[in-house]
Amino acid sequence: MTRTIVASATREIIIGFDQPFCVIGERINPTGRKKLAAEMVVGNFETVIKDALEQAACGATMLDVNAGVTSVNPNETEPGLLVQTLEIVQGLVDLPLSIDSSVTAAIEAALKVAKGRPLVNSVTGEEEKLEAILPLVKKYNVPVVAISNDETGISMDPDVRFAVAKKIVERCADFGIPAHDVVVDPLVMPIGALGDAGRQVFALLRRLREELKVNTTCGLSNISFGLPHRHGINAAFIPMVIGAGMTSAIMNPVRPQEMEAVRGANVLNGTDENCTNWIRTYKDYKPAEGGHAVAAATQVNAPGDGAAAGGRRRGGREARMGRG
């Protein structure tokens, strides 16, 4: 059974087909958040601190950390800022982290100070990227997110995206990186623009699981881009992609509706043994005024379960989605 191990200084998490769904908190990302970007540029980390603590309290398994505040001289500005942000976050929470950047120098700088075994987000199928990122992944013995696009861009053909993913897994093997340390992002397209985007990703996930035997992830909210009431679409999408074989996603753990979908899918998928986490989270459930659910914010998985519970992505996704 494929298992990808990530860790903080004190906690180890397993991403796998037989594990609870891994929620990678997306909030520490200045893309599309002008206030956060402006704060980080001047060394103000109040929102970063708030987002780290809130996502952990709401049930994130891991936290994505991105410091791409500007497209101006990122090779000069981003490494130091990413290191500073990473050190602040790992001093606040004991969750494993995802180092999210499209700047190779920033990834390398962050790996030097990261505690435990972080996830590198990400590498694409572009040869230049493979040659830059994979030696770092091997050197620091960390897992990596593999994005299913290459020099030709993002294909609308799911077979092409599968071929790119396969190429990346094979190139990783050339560097001595095992398939269980490759987490493939098959690229979720907006359903509002591409009517079969859901069916595409479900089919891709099954192939990635059965043929490549790799774990998978995505920027979950991409599916609802441009639609009203996006969280309803996201919440419906979650159990469907989990059922198709997805094992993690970069998403917003602060949204109760989406976290309920994750927890419910874990119950129905058999990865919340004896419904323990569901019962602990919702035993004091009460309908609030207006019919909204009220429940204690807890981790998606109990400490010691081998997995705890987190989407906005940019950094590593800049080259392929063109938005946060």
PDB file of C-alpha atoms in Angstrom:
ATOM      1  CA  MET A   1       0.000   0.000   0.000  1.00  0.00           C
ATOM      2  CA  THR A   2       1.418   3.383  -1.055  1.00  0.00           C
ATOM      3  CA  ARG A   3       2.246   5.590   1.902  1.00  0.00           C
ATOM      4  CA  THR A   4       3.797   9.051   1.796  1.00  0.00           C
ATOM      5  CA  ILE A   5       5.304  10.102   5.109  1.00  0.00           C
ATOM      6  CA  VAL A   6       5.469  13.774   6.060  1.00  0.00           C
ATOM      7  CA  ALA A   7       6.446  15.113   9.450  1.00  0.00           C
ATOM      8  CA  SER A   8       6.983  18.134  11.635  1.00  0.00           C
ATOM      9  CA  ALA A   9       9.541  18.127  14.424  1.00  0.00           C
ATOM     10  CA  THR A  10       7.090  16.253  16.664  1.00  0.00           C
ATOM     11  CA  ARG A  11       4.357  14.703  14.507  1.00  0.00           C
ATOM     12  CA  GLU A  12       4.368  12.208  11.653  1.00  0.00           C
ATOM     13  CA  ILE A  13       1.513  12.014   9.164  1.00  0.00           C
ATOM     14  CA  ILE A  14       0.870   9.335   6.555  1.00  0.00           C
ATOM     15  CA  ILE A  15      -0.829  10.148   3.262  1.00  0.00           C
ATOM     16  CA  GLY A  16      -2.252   6.959   1.836  1.00  0.00           C
ATOM     17  CA  PHE A  17      -5.198   5.069   0.397  1.00  0.00           C
ATOM     18  CA  ASP A  18      -5.903   3.451   3.773  1.00  0.00           C
ATOM     19  CA  GLN A  19      -5.514   6.693   5.734  1.00  0.00           C
ATOM     20  CA  PRO A  20      -7.929   9.528   6.563  1.00  0.00           C
ATOM     21  CA  PHE A  21      -8.000  12.208   3.882  1.00  0.00           C
ATOM     22  CA  CYS A  22      -5.108  14.645   4.285  1.00  0.00           C
ATOM     23  CA  VAL A  23      -6.295  18.260   4.467  1.00  0.00           C
ATOM     24  CA  ILE A  24      -3.521  20.691   3.520  1.00  0.00           C
ATOM     25  CA  GLY A  25      -4.498  24.156   4.755  1.00  0.00           C
ATOM     26  CA  GLU A  26      -4.260  26.761   1.995  1.00  0.00           C
ATOM     27  CA  ARG A  27      -4.560  30.041   3.847  1.00  0.00           C
ATOM     28  CA  ILE A  28      -0.914  31.042   4.270  1.00  0.00           C
ATOM     29  CA  ASN A  29      -0.663  32.243   0.703  1.00  0.00           C
ATOM     30  CA  PRO A  30      -0.651  35.918  -0.330  1.00  0.00           C
ATOM     31  CA  THR A  31      -1.863  35.202  -3.870  1.00  0.00           C
ATOM     32  CA  GLY A  32      -5.130  37.057  -4.343  1.00  0.00           C
ATOM     33  CA  ARG A  33      -4.948  38.392  -0.780  1.00  0.00           C
ATOM     34  CA  LYS A  34      -3.698  41.963  -1.099  1.00  0.00           C
ATOM     35  CA  LYS A  35      -3.834  42.657   2.616  1.00  0.00           C
ATOM     36  CA  LEU A  36      -1.758  39.597   3.478  1.00  0.00           C
ATOM     37  CA  ALA A  37       0.760  40.357   0.731  1.00  0.00           C
ATOM     38  CA  ALA A  38       1.135  43.951   1.911  1.00  0.00           C
ATOM     39  CA  GLU A  39       1.661  42.782   5.483  1.00  0.00           C
ATOM     40  CA  MET A  40       4.288  40.190   4.570  1.00  0.00           C
ATOM     41  CA  VAL A  41       6.250  42.633   2.414  1.00  0.00           C
ATOM     42  CA  VAL A  42       6.831  44.885   5.431  1.00  0.00           C
ATOM     43  CA  GLY A  43       7.475  42.027   7.847  1.00  0.00           C
ATOM     44  CA  ASN A  44       4.052  41.987   9.497  1.00  0.00           C
ATOM     45  CA  PHE A  45       3.042  38.371  10.187  1.00  0.00           C
ATOM     46  CA  GLU A  46      -0.110  38.938  12.240  1.00  0.00           C
ATOM     47  CA  THR A  47      -2.380  37.371   9.626  1.00  0.00           C
ATOM     48  CA  VAL A  48       0.047  34.510   9.028  1.00  0.00           C
ATOM     49  CA  ILE A  49      -0.022  33.729  12.746  1.00  0.00           C
ATOM     50  CA  LYS A  50      -3.806  33.945  12.871  1.00  0.00           C
ATOM     51  CA  ASP A  51      -4.229  31.721   9.815  1.00  0.00           C
ATOM     52  CA  ALA A  52      -1.772  29.116  11.094  1.00  0.00           C
ATOM     53  CA  LEU A  53      -3.486  28.794  14.465  1.00  0.00           C
ATOM     54  CA  GLU A  54      -7.006  28.887  13.039  1.00  0.00           C
ATOM     55  CA  GLN A  55      -6.355  26.238  10.403  1.00  0.00           C
ATOM     56  CA  ALA A  56      -4.769  23.941  12.964  1.00  0.00           C
ATOM     57  CA  ALA A  57      -7.741  24.417  15.315  1.00  0.00           C
ATOM     58  CA  CYS A  58     -10.213  23.688  12.508  1.00  0.00           C
ATOM     59  CA  GLY A  59      -8.644  20.362  11.613  1.00  0.00           C
ATOM     60  CA  ALA A  60      -5.871  20.786   9.037  1.00  0.00           C
ATOM     61  CA  THR A  61      -3.541  17.827   8.719  1.00  0.00           C
ATOM     62  CA  MET A  62      -0.793  19.947   7.179  1.00  0.00           C
ATOM     63  CA  LEU A  63      -0.263  23.606   6.310  1.00  0.00           C
ATOM     64  CA  ASP A  64       0.849  24.964   2.955  1.00  0.00           C
ATOM     65  CA  VAL A  65       3.285  27.879   3.299  1.00  0.00           C
ATOM     66  CA  ASN A  66       3.743  30.313   0.428  1.00  0.00           C
ATOM     67  CA  ALA A  67       5.542  33.667   0.388  1.00  0.00           C
ATOM     68  CA  GLY A  68       5.142  34.702  -3.241  1.00  0.00           C
ATOM     69  CA  VAL A  69       4.237  38.319  -2.542  1.00  0.00           C
ATOM     70  CA  THR A  70       5.628  39.805  -5.746  1.00  0.00           C
ATOM     71  CA  SER A  71       6.622  38.862  -9.276  1.00  0.00           C
ATOM     72  CA  VAL A  72       9.397  41.460  -9.159  1.00  0.00           C
ATOM     73  CA  ASN A  73      12.791  39.853  -8.510  1.00  0.00           C
ATOM     74  CA  PRO A  74      11.319  36.785  -6.730  1.00  0.00           C
ATOM     75  CA  ASN A  75      14.695  35.020  -6.816  1.00  0.00           C
ATOM     76  CA  GLU A  76      16.006  37.797  -4.579  1.00  0.00           C
ATOM     77  CA  THR A  77      13.008  38.517  -2.360  1.00  0.00           C
ATOM     78  CA  GLU A  78      11.209  35.216  -1.933  1.00  0.00           C
ATOM     79  CA  PRO A  79      13.874  32.935  -0.367  1.00  0.00           C
ATOM     80  CA  GLY A  80      14.361  35.080   2.734  1.00  0.00           C
ATOM     81  CA  LEU A  81      10.664  35.771   3.174  1.00  0.00           C
ATOM     82  CA  LEU A  82       9.707  32.120   2.766  1.00  0.00           C
ATOM     83  CA  VAL A  83      12.302  31.087   5.358  1.00  0.00           C
ATOM     84  CA  GLN A  84      11.014  33.710   7.790  1.00  0.00           C
ATOM     85  CA  THR A  85       7.397  32.649   7.259  1.00  0.00           C
ATOM     86  CA  LEU A  86       8.231  28.957   7.567  1.00  0.00           C
ATOM     87  CA  GLU A  87      10.113  29.449  10.819  1.00  0.00           C
ATOM     88  CA  ILE A  88       7.229  31.432  12.314  1.00  0.00           C
ATOM     89  CA  VAL A  89       4.655  28.804  11.348  1.00  0.00           C
ATOM     90  CA  GLN A  90       6.628  25.803  12.543  1.00  0.00           C
ATOM     91  CA  GLY A  91       7.182  27.619  15.834  1.00  0.00           C
ATOM     92  CA  LEU A  92       3.401  27.950  16.279  1.00  0.00           C
ATOM     93  CA  VAL A  93       1.971  24.570  15.280  1.00  0.00           C
ATOM     94  CA  ASP A  94       3.189  20.985  15.256  1.00  0.00           C
ATOM     95  CA  LEU A  95       1.665  20.134  11.881  1.00  0.00           C
ATOM     96  CA  PRO A  96       3.831  19.059   8.926  1.00  0.00           C
ATOM     97  CA  LEU A  97       4.302  21.757   6.322  1.00  0.00           C
ATOM     98  CA  SER A  98       4.153  22.020   2.548  1.00  0.00           C
ATOM     99  CA  ILE A  99       6.822  24.318   1.111  1.00  0.00           C
ATOM    100  CA  ASP A 100       5.019  26.079  -1.730  1.00  0.00           C
ATOM    101  CA  SER A 101       7.007  28.060  -4.279  1.00  0.00           C
ATOM    102  CA  SER A 102       7.794  28.259  -7.983  1.00  0.00           C
ATOM    103  CA  VAL A 103      11.217  29.709  -7.117  1.00  0.00           C
ATOM    104  CA  THR A 104      13.891  27.022  -6.821  1.00  0.00           C
ATOM    105  CA  ALA A 105      16.123  29.162  -4.608  1.00  0.00           C
ATOM    106  CA  ALA A 106      13.237  29.698  -2.182  1.00  0.00           C
ATOM    107  CA  ILE A 107      12.513  25.964  -1.974  1.00  0.00           C
ATOM    108  CA  GLU A 108      16.170  25.214  -1.289  1.00  0.00           C
ATOM    109  CA  ALA A 109      16.430  27.929   1.378  1.00  0.00           C
ATOM    110  CA  ALA A 110      13.278  26.645   3.079  1.00  0.00           C
ATOM    111  CA  LEU A 111      14.468  23.028   3.045  1.00  0.00           C
ATOM    112  CA  LYS A 112      17.579  24.075   4.935  1.00  0.00           C
ATOM    113  CA  VAL A 113      15.542  25.305   7.914  1.00  0.00           C
ATOM    114  CA  ALA A 114      12.471  23.066   7.748  1.00  0.00           C
ATOM    115  CA  LYS A 115      12.013  20.654  10.635  1.00  0.00           C
ATOM    116  CA  GLY A 116      10.867  17.098  10.121  1.00  0.00           C
ATOM    117  CA  ARG A 117       9.943  15.979   6.613  1.00  0.00           C
ATOM    118  CA  PRO A 118       8.050  18.656   4.676  1.00  0.00           C
ATOM    119  CA  LEU A 119       6.307  18.243   1.333  1.00  0.00           C
ATOM    120  CA  VAL A 120       7.823  20.189  -1.572  1.00  0.00           C
ATOM    121  CA  ASN A 121       5.154  21.896  -3.652  1.00  0.00           C
ATOM    122  CA  SER A 122       6.020  21.451  -6.482  1.00  0.00           C
ATOM    123  CA  VAL A 123       7.625  20.176  -9.691  1.00  0.00           C
ATOM    124  CA  THR A 124       6.137  20.107 -13.193  1.00  0.00           C
ATOM    125  CA  GLY A 125       7.030  17.949 -16.176  1.00  0.00           C
ATOM    126  CA  GLU A 126       9.200  20.709 -17.638  1.00  0.00           C
ATOM    127  CA  GLU A 127      12.764  19.451 -18.000  1.00  0.00           C
ATOM    128  CA  GLU A 128      14.216  22.644 -16.551  1.00  0.00           C
ATOM    129  CA  LYS A 129      12.050  22.235 -13.445  1.00  0.00           C
ATOM    130  CA  LEU A 130      12.801  18.528 -13.096  1.00  0.00           C
ATOM    131  CA  GLU A 131      16.542  19.157 -13.252  1.00  0.00           C
ATOM    132  CA  ALA A 132      16.308  21.966 -10.693  1.00  0.00           C
ATOM    133  CA  ILE A 133      13.900  20.482  -8.131  1.00  0.00           C
ATOM    134  CA  LEU A 134      14.483  16.730  -8.127  1.00  0.00           C
ATOM    135  CA  PRO A 135      18.108  16.920  -6.902  1.00  0.00           C
ATOM    136  CA  LEU A 136      16.846  18.931  -3.903  1.00  0.00           C
ATOM    137  CA  VAL A 137      14.074  16.408  -3.242  1.00  0.00           C
ATOM    138  CA  LYS A 138      16.646  13.614  -3.283  1.00  0.00           C
ATOM    139  CA  LYS A 139      19.219  15.520  -1.211  1.00  0.00           C
ATOM    140  CA  TYR A 140      16.777  16.334   1.592  1.00  0.00           C
ATOM    141  CA  ASN A 141      14.838  13.048   1.291  1.00  0.00           C
ATOM    142  CA  VAL A 142      11.420  14.704   1.112  1.00  0.00           C
ATOM    143  CA  PRO A 143       8.258  13.982  -0.899  1.00  0.00           C
ATOM    144  CA  VAL A 144       7.224  16.193  -3.803  1.00  0.00           C
ATOM    145  CA  VAL A 145       4.005  17.292  -5.510  1.00  0.00           C
ATOM    146  CA  ALA A 146       4.114  16.444  -9.230  1.00  0.00           C
ATOM    147  CA  ILE A 147       2.024  18.769 -11.397  1.00  0.00           C
ATOM    148  CA  SER A 148       0.621  17.234 -14.586  1.00  0.00           C
ATOM    149  CA  ASN A 149       1.732  19.913 -17.046  1.00  0.00           C
ATOM    150  CA  ASP A 150       4.920  20.457 -19.014  1.00  0.00           C
ATOM    151  CA  GLU A 151       6.460  22.775 -21.598  1.00  0.00           C
ATOM    152  CA  THR A 152       3.320  22.506 -23.727  1.00  0.00           C
ATOM    153  CA  GLY A 153       1.143  23.897 -20.923  1.00  0.00           C
ATOM    154  CA  ILE A 154      -1.966  22.325 -19.423  1.00  0.00           C
ATOM    155  CA  SER A 155      -3.660  19.854 -21.710  1.00  0.00           C
ATOM    156  CA  MET A 156      -7.430  19.573 -21.779  1.00  0.00           C
ATOM    157  CA  ASP A 157      -6.907  15.888 -22.643  1.00  0.00           C
ATOM    158  CA  PRO A 158      -6.780  13.814 -19.422  1.00  0.00           C
ATOM    159  CA  ASP A 159      -4.723  11.144 -21.193  1.00  0.00           C
ATOM    160  CA  VAL A 160      -2.012  13.721 -21.842  1.00  0.00           C
ATOM    161  CA  ARG A 161      -2.053  14.820 -18.203  1.00  0.00           C
ATOM    162  CA  PHE A 162      -1.696  11.180 -17.153  1.00  0.00           C
ATOM    163  CA  ALA A 163       1.275  10.800 -19.513  1.00  0.00           C
ATOM    164  CA  VAL A 164       2.954  13.855 -17.973  1.00  0.00           C
ATOM    165  CA  ALA A 165       2.392  12.466 -14.476  1.00  0.00           C
ATOM    166  CA  LYS A 166       3.892   9.139 -15.551  1.00  0.00           C
ATOM    167  CA  LYS A 167       6.887  10.943 -17.015  1.00  0.00           C
ATOM    168  CA  ILE A 168       7.499  12.787 -13.735  1.00  0.00           C
ATOM    169  CA  VAL A 169       7.254   9.572 -11.700  1.00  0.00           C
ATOM    170  CA  GLU A 170       9.765   7.922 -14.053  1.00  0.00           C
ATOM    171  CA  ARG A 171      12.135  10.904 -13.888  1.00  0.00           C
ATOM    172  CA  CYS A 172      11.892  10.811 -10.107  1.00  0.00           C
ATOM    173  CA  ALA A 173      12.943   7.162 -10.229  1.00  0.00           C
ATOM    174  CA  ASP A 174      15.986   8.200 -12.275  1.00  0.00           C
ATOM    175  CA  PHE A 175      16.996  10.390  -9.315  1.00  0.00           C
ATOM    176  CA  GLY A 176      16.355   7.594  -6.815  1.00  0.00           C
ATOM    177  CA  ILE A 177      13.068   9.079  -5.588  1.00  0.00           C
ATOM    178  CA  PRO A 178      10.476   6.314  -5.019  1.00  0.00           C
ATOM    179  CA  ALA A 179       6.912   6.563  -6.309  1.00  0.00           C
ATOM    180  CA  HIS A 180       5.559   6.653  -2.756  1.00  0.00           C
ATOM    181  CA  ASP A 181       7.286  10.017  -2.337  1.00  0.00           C
ATOM    182  CA  VAL A 182       5.549  11.489  -5.396  1.00  0.00           C
ATOM    183  CA  VAL A 183       2.116  13.066  -4.819  1.00  0.00           C
ATOM    184  CA  VAL A 184       0.528  13.735  -8.199  1.00  0.00           C
ATOM    185  CA  ASP A 185      -1.730  16.703  -8.885  1.00  0.00           C
ATOM    186  CA  PRO A 186      -3.812  15.715 -11.939  1.00  0.00           C
ATOM    187  CA  LEU A 187      -4.995  19.326 -12.282  1.00  0.00           C
ATOM    188  CA  VAL A 188      -8.639  19.994 -11.524  1.00  0.00           C
ATOM    189  CA  MET A 189     -10.310  22.178 -14.135  1.00  0.00           C
ATOM    190  CA  PRO A 190     -13.200  24.584 -13.381  1.00  0.00           C
ATOM    191  CA  ILE A 191     -16.491  22.753 -13.893  1.00  0.00           C
ATOM    192  CA  GLY A 192     -18.148  26.020 -14.938  1.00  0.00           C
ATOM    193  CA  ALA A 193     -15.851  26.250 -17.961  1.00  0.00           C
ATOM    194  CA  LEU A 194     -15.383  22.542 -18.722  1.00  0.00           C
ATOM    195  CA  GLY A 195     -18.531  20.513 -18.204  1.00  0.00           C
ATOM    196  CA  ASP A 196     -16.789  17.145 -17.888  1.00  0.00           C
ATOM    197  CA  ALA A 197     -14.047  18.390 -15.544  1.00  0.00           C
ATOM    198  CA  GLY A 198     -15.451  16.259 -12.728  1.00  0.00           C
ATOM    199  CA  ARG A 199     -15.598  13.085 -14.789  1.00  0.00           C
ATOM    200  CA  GLN A 200     -12.108  13.792 -16.108  1.00  0.00           C
ATOM    201  CA  VAL A 201     -10.525  13.998 -12.691  1.00  0.00           C
ATOM    202  CA  PHE A 202     -12.403  10.971 -11.334  1.00  0.00           C
ATOM    203  CA  ALA A 203     -11.101   8.846 -14.220  1.00  0.00           C
ATOM    204  CA  LEU A 204      -7.590  10.269 -13.845  1.00  0.00           C
ATOM    205  CA  LEU A 205      -7.516   9.521 -10.136  1.00  0.00           C
ATOM    206  CA  ARG A 206      -8.445   5.895 -10.703  1.00  0.00           C
ATOM    207  CA  ARG A 207      -5.667   5.512 -13.267  1.00  0.00           C
ATOM    208  CA  LEU A 208      -3.102   7.217 -11.031  1.00  0.00           C
ATOM    209  CA  ARG A 209      -4.015   4.920  -8.166  1.00  0.00           C
ATOM    210  CA  GLU A 210      -4.233   1.678 -10.129  1.00  0.00           C
ATOM    211  CA  GLU A 211      -1.495   2.169 -12.738  1.00  0.00           C
ATOM    212  CA  LEU A 212       1.092   4.447 -11.087  1.00  0.00           C
ATOM    213  CA  LYS A 213       0.120   3.600  -7.477  1.00  0.00           C
ATOM    214  CA  VAL A 214       0.784   7.151  -6.317  1.00  0.00           C
ATOM    215  CA  ASN A 215      -0.907   9.419  -3.822  1.00  0.00           C
ATOM    216  CA  THR A 216      -2.679  12.457  -5.185  1.00  0.00           C
ATOM    217  CA  THR A 217      -3.626  16.020  -4.331  1.00  0.00           C
ATOM    218  CA  CYS A 218      -5.237  19.066  -5.942  1.00  0.00           C
ATOM    219  CA  GLY A 219      -6.167  22.687  -5.440  1.00  0.00           C
ATOM    220  CA  LEU A 220      -9.684  21.731  -4.416  1.00  0.00           C
ATOM    221  CA  SER A 221     -11.444  25.044  -4.997  1.00  0.00           C
ATOM    222  CA  ASN A 222     -10.413  25.124  -8.669  1.00  0.00           C
ATOM    223  CA  ILE A 223     -13.440  22.944  -9.405  1.00  0.00           C
ATOM    224  CA  SER A 224     -15.882  25.714  -8.408  1.00  0.00           C
ATOM    225  CA  PHE A 225     -14.030  28.697  -9.877  1.00  0.00           C
ATOM    226  CA  GLY A 226     -16.425  31.275 -11.303  1.00  0.00           C
ATOM    227  CA  LEU A 227     -19.581  29.758  -9.816  1.00  0.00           C
ATOM    228  CA  PRO A 228     -21.861  31.147  -7.099  1.00  0.00           C
ATOM    229  CA  HIS A 229     -21.956  29.397  -3.719  1.00  0.00           C
ATOM    230  CA  ARG A 230     -18.601  27.761  -4.379  1.00  0.00           C
ATOM    231  CA  HIS A 231     -18.474  25.989  -1.026  1.00  0.00           C
ATOM    232  CA  GLY A 232     -21.515  23.913  -1.919  1.00  0.00           C
ATOM    233  CA  ILE A 233     -19.782  22.639  -5.047  1.00  0.00           C
ATOM    234  CA  ASN A 234     -16.556  22.051  -3.128  1.00  0.00           C
ATOM    235  CA  ALA A 235     -18.374  20.087  -0.427  1.00  0.00           C
ATOM    236  CA  ALA A 236     -20.052  17.875  -3.036  1.00  0.00           C
ATOM    237  CA  PHE A 237     -16.750  17.355  -4.844  1.00  0.00           C
ATOM    238  CA  ILE A 238     -14.819  16.189  -1.776  1.00  0.00           C
ATOM    239  CA  PRO A 239     -16.438  12.763  -1.160  1.00  0.00           C
ATOM    240  CA  MET A 240     -16.521  12.103  -4.904  1.00  0.00           C
ATOM    241  CA  VAL A 241     -12.775  12.623  -5.397  1.00  0.00           C
ATOM    242  CA  ILE A 242     -12.036  10.666  -2.222  1.00  0.00           C
ATOM    243  CA  GLY A 243     -14.173   7.827  -3.573  1.00  0.00           C
ATOM    244  CA  ALA A 244     -12.211   7.981  -6.835  1.00  0.00           C
ATOM    245  CA  GLY A 245      -8.917   7.662  -4.960  1.00  0.00           C
ATOM    246  CA  MET A 246      -7.655  11.133  -4.081  1.00  0.00           C
ATOM    247  CA  THR A 247      -5.715  11.091  -0.817  1.00  0.00           C
ATOM    248  CA  SER A 248      -5.115  14.791  -0.065  1.00  0.00           C
ATOM    249  CA  ALA A 249      -6.104  18.284  -1.150  1.00  0.00           C
ATOM    250  CA  ILE A 250      -5.015  21.855  -0.625  1.00  0.00           C
ATOM    251  CA  MET A 251      -8.167  23.507   0.676  1.00  0.00           C
ATOM    252  CA  ASN A 252      -9.623  25.824   3.307  1.00  0.00           C
ATOM    253  CA  PRO A 253     -10.150  23.950   6.596  1.00  0.00           C
ATOM    254  CA  VAL A 254     -11.935  26.931   8.122  1.00  0.00           C
ATOM    255  CA  ARG A 255     -15.039  26.177   6.028  1.00  0.00           C
ATOM    256  CA  PRO A 256     -17.268  23.905   8.194  1.00  0.00           C
ATOM    257  CA  GLN A 257     -19.303  22.622   5.245  1.00  0.00           C
ATOM    258  CA  GLU A 258     -16.199  21.337   3.480  1.00  0.00           C
ATOM    259  CA  MET A 259     -14.672  19.849   6.613  1.00  0.00           C
ATOM    260  CA  GLU A 260     -17.925  18.039   7.370  1.00  0.00           C
ATOM    261  CA  ALA A 261     -17.674  16.509   3.898  1.00  0.00           C
ATOM    262  CA  VAL A 262     -14.122  15.346   4.603  1.00  0.00           C
ATOM    263  CA  ARG A 263     -15.040  13.850   7.960  1.00  0.00           C
ATOM    264  CA  GLY A 264     -18.143  12.175   6.548  1.00  0.00           C
ATOM    265  CA  ALA A 265     -16.143  10.705   3.674  1.00  0.00           C
ATOM    266  CA  ASN A 266     -13.592   9.345   6.152  1.00  0.00           C
ATOM    267  CA  VAL A 267     -16.406   7.596   8.014  1.00  0.00           C
ATOM    268  CA  LEU A 268     -17.926   6.104   4.864  1.00  0.00           C
ATOM    269  CA  ASN A 269     -14.529   5.207   3.418  1.00  0.00           C
ATOM    270  CA  GLY A 270     -13.633   3.282   6.575  1.00  0.00           C
ATOM    271  CA  THR A 271     -10.663   5.445   7.507  1.00  0.00           C
ATOM    272  CA  ASP A 272     -12.330   6.882  10.631  1.00  0.00           C
ATOM    273  CA  GLU A 273     -12.300   3.670  12.640  1.00  0.00           C
ATOM    274  CA  ASN A 274     -15.427   3.178  14.732  1.00  0.00           C
ATOM    275  CA  CYS A 275     -16.485   6.692  13.656  1.00  0.00           C
ATOM    276  CA  THR A 276     -14.270   7.913  16.498  1.00  0.00           C
ATOM    277  CA  ASN A 277     -13.339  11.297  15.057  1.00  0.00           C
ATOM    278  CA  TRP A 278     -16.849  11.992  13.779  1.00  0.00           C
ATOM    279  CA  ILE A 279     -18.339  11.282  17.204  1.00  0.00           C
ATOM    280  CA  ARG A 280     -15.718  13.342  19.008  1.00  0.00           C
ATOM    281  CA  THR A 281     -16.232  16.279  16.653  1.00  0.00           C
ATOM    282  CA  TYR A 282     -20.031  16.277  16.462  1.00  0.00           C
ATOM    283  CA  LYS A 283     -21.256  14.723  19.725  1.00  0.00           C
ATOM    284  CA  ASP A 284     -22.274  18.189  20.909  1.00  0.00           C
ATOM    285  CA  TYR A 285     -23.698  19.181  17.521  1.00  0.00           C
ATOM    286  CA  LYS A 286     -26.492  21.732  17.726  1.00  0.00           C
ATOM    287  CA  PRO A 287     -28.324  23.521  14.938  1.00  0.00           C
ATOM    288  CA  ALA A 288     -27.597  27.223  15.224  1.00  0.00           C
ATOM    289  CA  GLU A 289     -29.947  30.067  14.432  1.00  0.00           C
ATOM    290  CA  GLY A 290     -30.735  29.992  10.741  1.00  0.00           C
ATOM    291  CA  GLY A 291     -30.107  26.263  10.598  1.00  0.00           C
ATOM    292  CA  HIS A 292     -26.311  26.384  10.430  1.00  0.00           C
ATOM    293  CA  ALA A 293     -24.504  23.608  12.225  1.00  0.00           C
ATOM    294  CA  VAL A 294     -22.484  24.277  15.341  1.00  0.00           C
ATOM    295  CA  ALA A 295     -19.816  21.843  16.397  1.00  0.00           C
ATOM    296  CA  ALA A 296     -16.512  22.028  18.196  1.00  0.00           C
ATOM    297  CA  ALA A 297     -13.541  22.647  15.911  1.00  0.00           C
ATOM    298  CA  THR A 298     -11.311  19.617  16.275  1.00  0.00           C
ATOM    299  CA  GLN A 299      -8.693  17.856  14.252  1.00  0.00           C
ATOM    300  CA  VAL A 300      -9.930  15.706  11.397  1.00  0.00           C
ATOM    301  CA  ASN A 301      -8.091  12.794  12.984  1.00  0.00           C
ATOM    302  CA  ALA A 302      -7.142  12.175  16.562  1.00  0.00           C
ATOM    303  CA  PRO A 303      -3.481  12.537  17.568  1.00  0.00           C
ATOM    304  CA  GLY A 304      -1.833   9.186  17.151  1.00  0.00           C
ATOM    305  CA  ASP A 305      -4.160   8.027  14.359  1.00  0.00           C
ATOM    306  CA  GLY A 306      -1.256   8.196  11.920  1.00  0.00           C
ATOM    307  CA  ALA A 307      -2.971  11.088  10.157  1.00  0.00           C
ATOM    308  CA  ALA A 308      -4.683  14.224  11.327  1.00  0.00           C
ATOM    309  CA  ALA A 309      -6.832  16.313   9.120  1.00  0.00           C
ATOM    310  CA  GLY A 310      -6.553  21.388   5.453  1.00  0.00           C
ATOM    311  CA  GLY A 311      -7.240  25.305  -0.706  1.00  0.00           C
ATOM    312  CA  ARG A 312      -5.592  28.150  -2.127  1.00  0.00           C
ATOM    313  CA  ARG A 313      -2.498  27.320  -4.120  1.00  0.00           C
ATOM    314  CA  ARG A 314      -0.235  29.472  -6.133  1.00  0.00           C
ATOM    315  CA  GLY A 315       3.548  29.357  -5.895  1.00  0.00           C
ATOM    316  CA  GLY A 316       4.024  25.875  -7.243  1.00  0.00           C
ATOM    317  CA  ARG A 317       0.797  26.259  -9.273  1.00  0.00           C
ATOM    318  CA  GLU A 318       1.575  29.588 -10.962  1.00  0.00           C
ATOM    319  CA  ALA A 319       2.790  28.005 -14.158  1.00  0.00           C
ATOM    320  CA  ARG A 320      -0.318  25.997 -14.762  1.00  0.00           C
ATOM    321  CA  MET A 321      -3.542  27.510 -13.400  1.00  0.00           C
ATOM    322  CA  GLY A 322      -2.894  31.241 -13.700  1.00  0.00           C
ATOM    323  CA  ARG A 323      -4.782  32.078 -10.526  1.00  0.00           C
ATOM    324  CA  GLY A 324      -4.828  31.425  -6.785  1.00  0.00           C
TER     325      GLY A 324
END
